[in-house]
Amino acid sequence: MKRLLAWWAARAGAADRLARGSYLVWERRADALSAWVRAGRRDDLDGWRAALGSLLRLALLGVLAYAVWAVVRALPWLMWLLAGCWIRAAWKAGKVSAQRPADTSAGPDAQAVRALLLEVMGDADAVHLRTVLAHLQEKGHGKGWTVADLRARLEALHIPVQPKVKAPGSKSPTRGVRRVDLAPSPADAPAASTEVSTAA
């Protein structure tokens, strides 16, 4: 029975690692492609001409996706190769993800992180995660981190990260933190006193 339970726990742990890793791989690829498409926008033009570069890049991604689909349909065995590459990347990413809670527990507390976010935010109502990450790396912190890594650490501290935040000076919304979401969580609030007040 113990062997059966150990076997089941090992399989469940592997499945959890693959699920976490798959999510991280998908998120990183989606963020990278979104950033690449946004980078095609020109600031020296107005209207649809400014967005033409981004539209062309989006069309190129569509053509590439169709080409991959056509090749896989013609050569179905390639699906096994693609699936193997995805599983390998997800397995590696899942291992890093599993190590994050230990990293975050040794890091600053939620109150200090909220103060940092408000500092980077300034007078604005929101800040993009890439702006926060750039600020941290300028100060010598978060070396090698990605936006997905920063997001995981913020969520581990129960700081909400919104998928589409419009920050001042940005052309399009992306992942970020809003000022309204930075109120301390109930877990961070000081415990209420159980002593009966003697004040009249």
mmCIF file of C-alpha atoms in Angstrom:
data_model
loop_
_atom_site.group_PDB
_atom_site.id
_atom_site.type_symbol
_atom_site.label_atom_id
_atom_site.label_comp_id
_atom_site.label_asym_id
_atom_site.label_seq_id
_atom_site.Cartn_x
_atom_site.Cartn_y
_atom_site.Cartn_z
ATOM 1 C CA MET A 1 0.000 0.000 0.000
ATOM 2 C CA LYS A 2 2.818 2.406 0.872
ATOM 3 C CA ARG A 3 4.462 1.694 -2.475
ATOM 4 C CA LEU A 4 1.193 2.396 -4.270
ATOM 5 C CA LEU A 5 0.748 5.697 -2.428
ATOM 6 C CA ALA A 6 4.350 6.695 -3.140
ATOM 7 C CA TRP A 7 3.903 5.843 -6.830
ATOM 8 C CA TRP A 8 0.693 7.896 -6.981
ATOM 9 C CA ALA A 9 2.288 10.861 -5.176
ATOM 10 C CA ALA A 10 5.234 10.805 -7.581
ATOM 11 C CA ARG A 11 2.892 10.778 -10.580
ATOM 12 C CA ALA A 12 0.747 13.577 -9.120
ATOM 13 C CA GLY A 13 3.877 15.648 -8.393
ATOM 14 C CA ALA A 14 5.103 15.176 -11.964
ATOM 15 C CA ALA A 15 1.713 16.177 -13.366
ATOM 16 C CA ASP A 16 1.649 19.275 -11.146
ATOM 17 C CA ARG A 17 5.159 20.229 -12.262
ATOM 18 C CA LEU A 18 4.208 19.815 -15.923
ATOM 19 C CA ALA A 19 1.023 21.862 -15.436
ATOM 20 C CA ARG A 20 2.895 24.703 -13.721
ATOM 21 C CA GLY A 21 5.642 24.579 -16.322
ATOM 22 C CA SER A 22 3.203 24.572 -19.243
ATOM 23 C CA TYR A 23 1.488 27.651 -17.860
ATOM 24 C CA LEU A 24 4.811 29.449 -17.427
ATOM 25 C CA VAL A 25 6.053 28.496 -20.904
ATOM 26 C CA TRP A 26 2.791 29.672 -22.470
ATOM 27 C CA GLU A 27 2.830 32.919 -20.484
ATOM 28 C CA ARG A 28 6.448 33.706 -21.371
ATOM 29 C CA ARG A 29 5.933 32.988 -25.071
ATOM 30 C CA ALA A 30 2.719 35.026 -25.143
ATOM 31 C CA ASP A 31 4.375 37.967 -23.360
ATOM 32 C CA ALA A 32 7.393 37.838 -25.688
ATOM 33 C CA LEU A 33 5.247 37.719 -28.832
ATOM 34 C CA SER A 34 2.977 40.505 -27.540
ATOM 35 C CA ALA A 35 6.002 42.683 -26.823
ATOM 36 C CA TRP A 36 7.399 41.956 -30.302
ATOM 37 C CA VAL A 37 4.109 42.921 -31.961
ATOM 38 C CA ARG A 38 3.833 46.117 -29.858
ATOM 39 C CA ALA A 39 7.405 47.072 -30.747
ATOM 40 C CA GLY A 40 6.310 47.441 -34.378
ATOM 41 C CA ARG A 41 4.279 50.554 -33.570
ATOM 42 C CA ARG A 42 5.870 53.798 -34.715
ATOM 43 C CA ASP A 43 5.775 56.842 -32.450
ATOM 44 C CA ASP A 44 6.560 59.281 -35.256
ATOM 45 C CA LEU A 45 3.245 58.575 -37.043
ATOM 46 C CA ASP A 46 -0.420 58.952 -36.126
ATOM 47 C CA GLY A 47 -3.552 56.902 -36.655
ATOM 48 C CA TRP A 48 -3.535 53.641 -38.579
ATOM 49 C CA ARG A 49 -0.118 54.388 -40.085
ATOM 50 C CA ALA A 50 1.430 54.235 -36.602
ATOM 51 C CA ALA A 51 -0.069 50.775 -36.034
ATOM 52 C CA LEU A 52 0.850 49.440 -39.489
ATOM 53 C CA GLY A 53 4.085 47.847 -38.262
ATOM 54 C CA SER A 54 2.272 46.034 -35.475
ATOM 55 C CA LEU A 55 -0.423 44.850 -37.883
ATOM 56 C CA LEU A 56 2.202 43.506 -40.290
ATOM 57 C CA ARG A 57 3.930 41.635 -37.472
ATOM 58 C CA LEU A 58 0.592 40.202 -36.357
ATOM 59 C CA ALA A 59 -0.123 39.078 -39.933
ATOM 60 C CA LEU A 60 3.325 37.481 -40.102
ATOM 61 C CA LEU A 61 2.582 35.499 -36.938
ATOM 62 C CA GLY A 62 -0.700 34.346 -38.498
ATOM 63 C CA VAL A 63 1.089 33.185 -41.658
ATOM 64 C CA LEU A 64 3.703 31.380 -39.567
ATOM 65 C CA ALA A 65 1.015 29.643 -37.479
ATOM 66 C CA TYR A 66 -0.765 28.530 -40.662
ATOM 67 C CA ALA A 67 2.518 27.236 -42.131
ATOM 68 C CA VAL A 68 3.227 25.178 -38.984
ATOM 69 C CA TRP A 69 -0.318 23.796 -39.069
ATOM 70 C CA ALA A 70 0.027 22.865 -42.765
ATOM 71 C CA VAL A 71 3.390 21.148 -42.233
ATOM 72 C CA VAL A 72 2.128 19.193 -39.210
ATOM 73 C CA ARG A 73 -0.967 18.143 -41.138
ATOM 74 C CA ALA A 74 1.190 16.911 -44.019
ATOM 75 C CA LEU A 75 3.679 15.214 -41.657
ATOM 76 C CA PRO A 76 1.720 14.143 -38.548
ATOM 77 C CA TRP A 77 4.797 12.609 -36.884
ATOM 78 C CA LEU A 78 6.114 16.153 -36.380
ATOM 79 C CA MET A 79 3.424 16.601 -33.716
ATOM 80 C CA TRP A 80 5.339 14.143 -31.521
ATOM 81 C CA LEU A 81 8.496 16.216 -31.938
ATOM 82 C CA LEU A 82 6.682 19.451 -31.071
ATOM 83 C CA ALA A 83 4.973 17.800 -28.091
ATOM 84 C CA GLY A 84 8.324 16.493 -26.864
ATOM 85 C CA CYS A 85 9.896 19.958 -27.113
ATOM 86 C CA TRP A 86 6.974 21.480 -25.224
ATOM 87 C CA ILE A 87 7.098 18.838 -22.455
ATOM 88 C CA ARG A 88 10.848 19.319 -22.058
ATOM 89 C CA ALA A 89 10.469 23.109 -21.753
ATOM 90 C CA ALA A 90 7.501 22.725 -19.356
ATOM 91 C CA TRP A 91 9.421 20.253 -17.183
ATOM 92 C CA LYS A 92 12.363 22.668 -16.834
ATOM 93 C CA ALA A 93 10.092 25.653 -16.165
ATOM 94 C CA GLY A 94 8.076 23.645 -13.618
ATOM 95 C CA LYS A 95 11.216 22.872 -11.630
ATOM 96 C CA VAL A 96 12.087 26.578 -11.393
ATOM 97 C CA SER A 97 8.482 27.366 -10.433
ATOM 98 C CA ALA A 98 8.547 24.801 -7.632
ATOM 99 C CA GLN A 99 11.599 26.488 -6.133
ATOM 100 C CA ARG A 100 10.004 29.959 -6.063
ATOM 101 C CA PRO A 101 8.066 29.730 -2.765
ATOM 102 C CA ALA A 102 11.319 29.195 -0.870
ATOM 103 C CA ASP A 103 12.802 32.203 -2.656
ATOM 104 C CA THR A 104 9.847 34.441 -1.852
ATOM 105 C CA SER A 105 9.698 33.409 1.796
ATOM 106 C CA ALA A 106 13.257 34.630 2.249
ATOM 107 C CA GLY A 107 12.517 37.885 0.463
ATOM 108 C CA PRO A 108 10.875 41.106 1.634
ATOM 109 C CA ASP A 109 7.414 41.056 3.175
ATOM 110 C CA ALA A 110 4.265 42.176 1.385
ATOM 111 C CA GLN A 111 4.222 45.589 3.068
ATOM 112 C CA ALA A 112 7.744 46.410 1.837
ATOM 113 C CA VAL A 113 6.881 45.249 -1.681
ATOM 114 C CA ARG A 114 3.720 47.398 -1.715
ATOM 115 C CA ALA A 115 5.819 50.389 -0.656
ATOM 116 C CA LEU A 116 8.242 49.680 -3.503
ATOM 117 C CA LEU A 117 5.412 49.412 -6.036
ATOM 118 C CA LEU A 118 3.932 52.711 -4.862
ATOM 119 C CA GLU A 119 7.359 54.319 -5.125
ATOM 120 C CA VAL A 120 7.801 53.146 -8.720
ATOM 121 C CA MET A 121 4.194 54.114 -9.503
ATOM 122 C CA GLY A 122 4.665 57.706 -8.341
ATOM 123 C CA ASP A 123 1.539 59.780 -8.938
ATOM 124 C CA ALA A 124 0.096 57.327 -11.469
ATOM 125 C CA ASP A 125 -2.794 54.931 -10.825
ATOM 126 C CA ALA A 126 -0.945 51.884 -12.155
ATOM 127 C CA VAL A 127 2.457 50.564 -13.177
ATOM 128 C CA HIS A 128 3.510 47.871 -15.650
ATOM 129 C CA LEU A 129 5.438 44.873 -14.367
ATOM 130 C CA ARG A 130 8.170 45.441 -16.945
ATOM 131 C CA THR A 131 8.696 48.928 -15.478
ATOM 132 C CA VAL A 132 8.958 47.482 -11.960
ATOM 133 C CA LEU A 133 11.373 44.799 -13.174
ATOM 134 C CA ALA A 134 13.552 47.384 -14.910
ATOM 135 C CA HIS A 135 13.610 49.459 -11.694
ATOM 136 C CA LEU A 136 14.629 46.425 -9.619
ATOM 137 C CA GLN A 137 17.386 45.437 -12.034
ATOM 138 C CA GLU A 138 18.745 48.989 -12.089
ATOM 139 C CA LYS A 139 19.108 48.687 -8.311
ATOM 140 C CA GLY A 140 20.936 45.369 -8.659
ATOM 141 C CA HIS A 141 17.987 43.112 -7.729
ATOM 142 C CA GLY A 142 16.119 40.463 -9.720
ATOM 143 C CA LYS A 143 19.044 39.538 -11.939
ATOM 144 C CA GLY A 144 17.886 37.065 -14.572
ATOM 145 C CA TRP A 145 14.208 37.512 -13.695
ATOM 146 C CA THR A 146 11.492 37.735 -16.320
ATOM 147 C CA VAL A 147 8.111 39.455 -16.033
ATOM 148 C CA ALA A 148 6.606 36.027 -15.310
ATOM 149 C CA ASP A 149 9.066 35.540 -12.419
ATOM 150 C CA LEU A 150 8.130 38.913 -10.928
ATOM 151 C CA ARG A 151 4.448 38.163 -11.317
ATOM 152 C CA ALA A 152 4.828 34.832 -9.484
ATOM 153 C CA ARG A 153 6.572 36.550 -6.573
ATOM 154 C CA LEU A 154 3.924 39.266 -6.324
ATOM 155 C CA GLU A 155 1.089 36.747 -6.387
ATOM 156 C CA ALA A 156 2.859 34.680 -3.713
ATOM 157 C CA LEU A 157 2.617 37.809 -1.535
ATOM 158 C CA HIS A 158 -1.114 38.122 -2.407
ATOM 159 C CA ILE A 159 -0.545 41.277 -4.462
ATOM 160 C CA PRO A 160 -3.003 41.203 -7.394
ATOM 161 C CA VAL A 161 -1.544 41.441 -10.900
ATOM 162 C CA GLN A 162 -3.968 42.548 -13.599
ATOM 163 C CA PRO A 163 -3.607 41.205 -17.185
ATOM 164 C CA LYS A 164 -4.314 44.541 -18.909
ATOM 165 C CA VAL A 165 -3.228 47.722 -17.163
ATOM 166 C CA LYS A 166 -2.885 51.089 -18.887
ATOM 167 C CA ALA A 167 -0.029 53.065 -17.387
ATOM 168 C CA PRO A 168 0.990 56.655 -18.224
ATOM 169 C CA GLY A 169 3.301 56.922 -21.198
ATOM 170 C CA SER A 170 2.378 53.493 -22.599
ATOM 171 C CA LYS A 171 0.733 52.897 -25.955
ATOM 172 C CA SER A 172 -1.061 49.685 -25.032
ATOM 173 C CA PRO A 173 -2.144 47.889 -21.858
ATOM 174 C CA THR A 174 -0.123 44.988 -20.467
ATOM 175 C CA ARG A 175 0.384 43.145 -17.174
ATOM 176 C CA GLY A 176 0.661 45.453 -14.201
ATOM 177 C CA VAL A 177 -0.437 46.479 -10.728
ATOM 178 C CA ARG A 178 -3.069 49.085 -9.894
ATOM 179 C CA ARG A 179 -2.898 51.467 -6.948
ATOM 180 C CA VAL A 180 -6.410 50.485 -5.866
ATOM 181 C CA ASP A 181 -5.251 46.864 -5.443
ATOM 182 C CA LEU A 182 -2.358 47.733 -3.147
ATOM 183 C CA ALA A 183 -4.410 48.079 0.049
ATOM 184 C CA PRO A 184 -3.002 45.713 2.693
ATOM 185 C CA SER A 185 -4.663 42.301 2.728
ATOM 186 C CA PRO A 186 -6.471 41.084 5.890
ATOM 187 C CA ALA A 187 -3.571 38.662 6.495
ATOM 188 C CA ASP A 188 -1.184 41.611 6.814
ATOM 189 C CA ALA A 189 -3.392 43.602 9.173
ATOM 190 C CA PRO A 190 -2.471 43.568 12.869
ATOM 191 C CA ALA A 191 -4.515 41.149 14.924
ATOM 192 C CA ALA A 192 -7.407 42.734 16.770
ATOM 193 C CA SER A 193 -7.024 42.889 20.536
ATOM 194 C CA THR A 194 -9.201 40.453 22.470
ATOM 195 C CA GLU A 195 -8.999 42.457 25.714
ATOM 196 C CA VAL A 196 -12.093 44.322 26.840
ATOM 197 C CA SER A 197 -11.625 48.083 26.661
ATOM 198 C CA THR A 198 -11.883 49.931 29.976
ATOM 199 C CA ALA A 199 -12.405 53.306 28.320
ATOM 200 C CA ALA A 200 -15.621 55.029 29.421
#
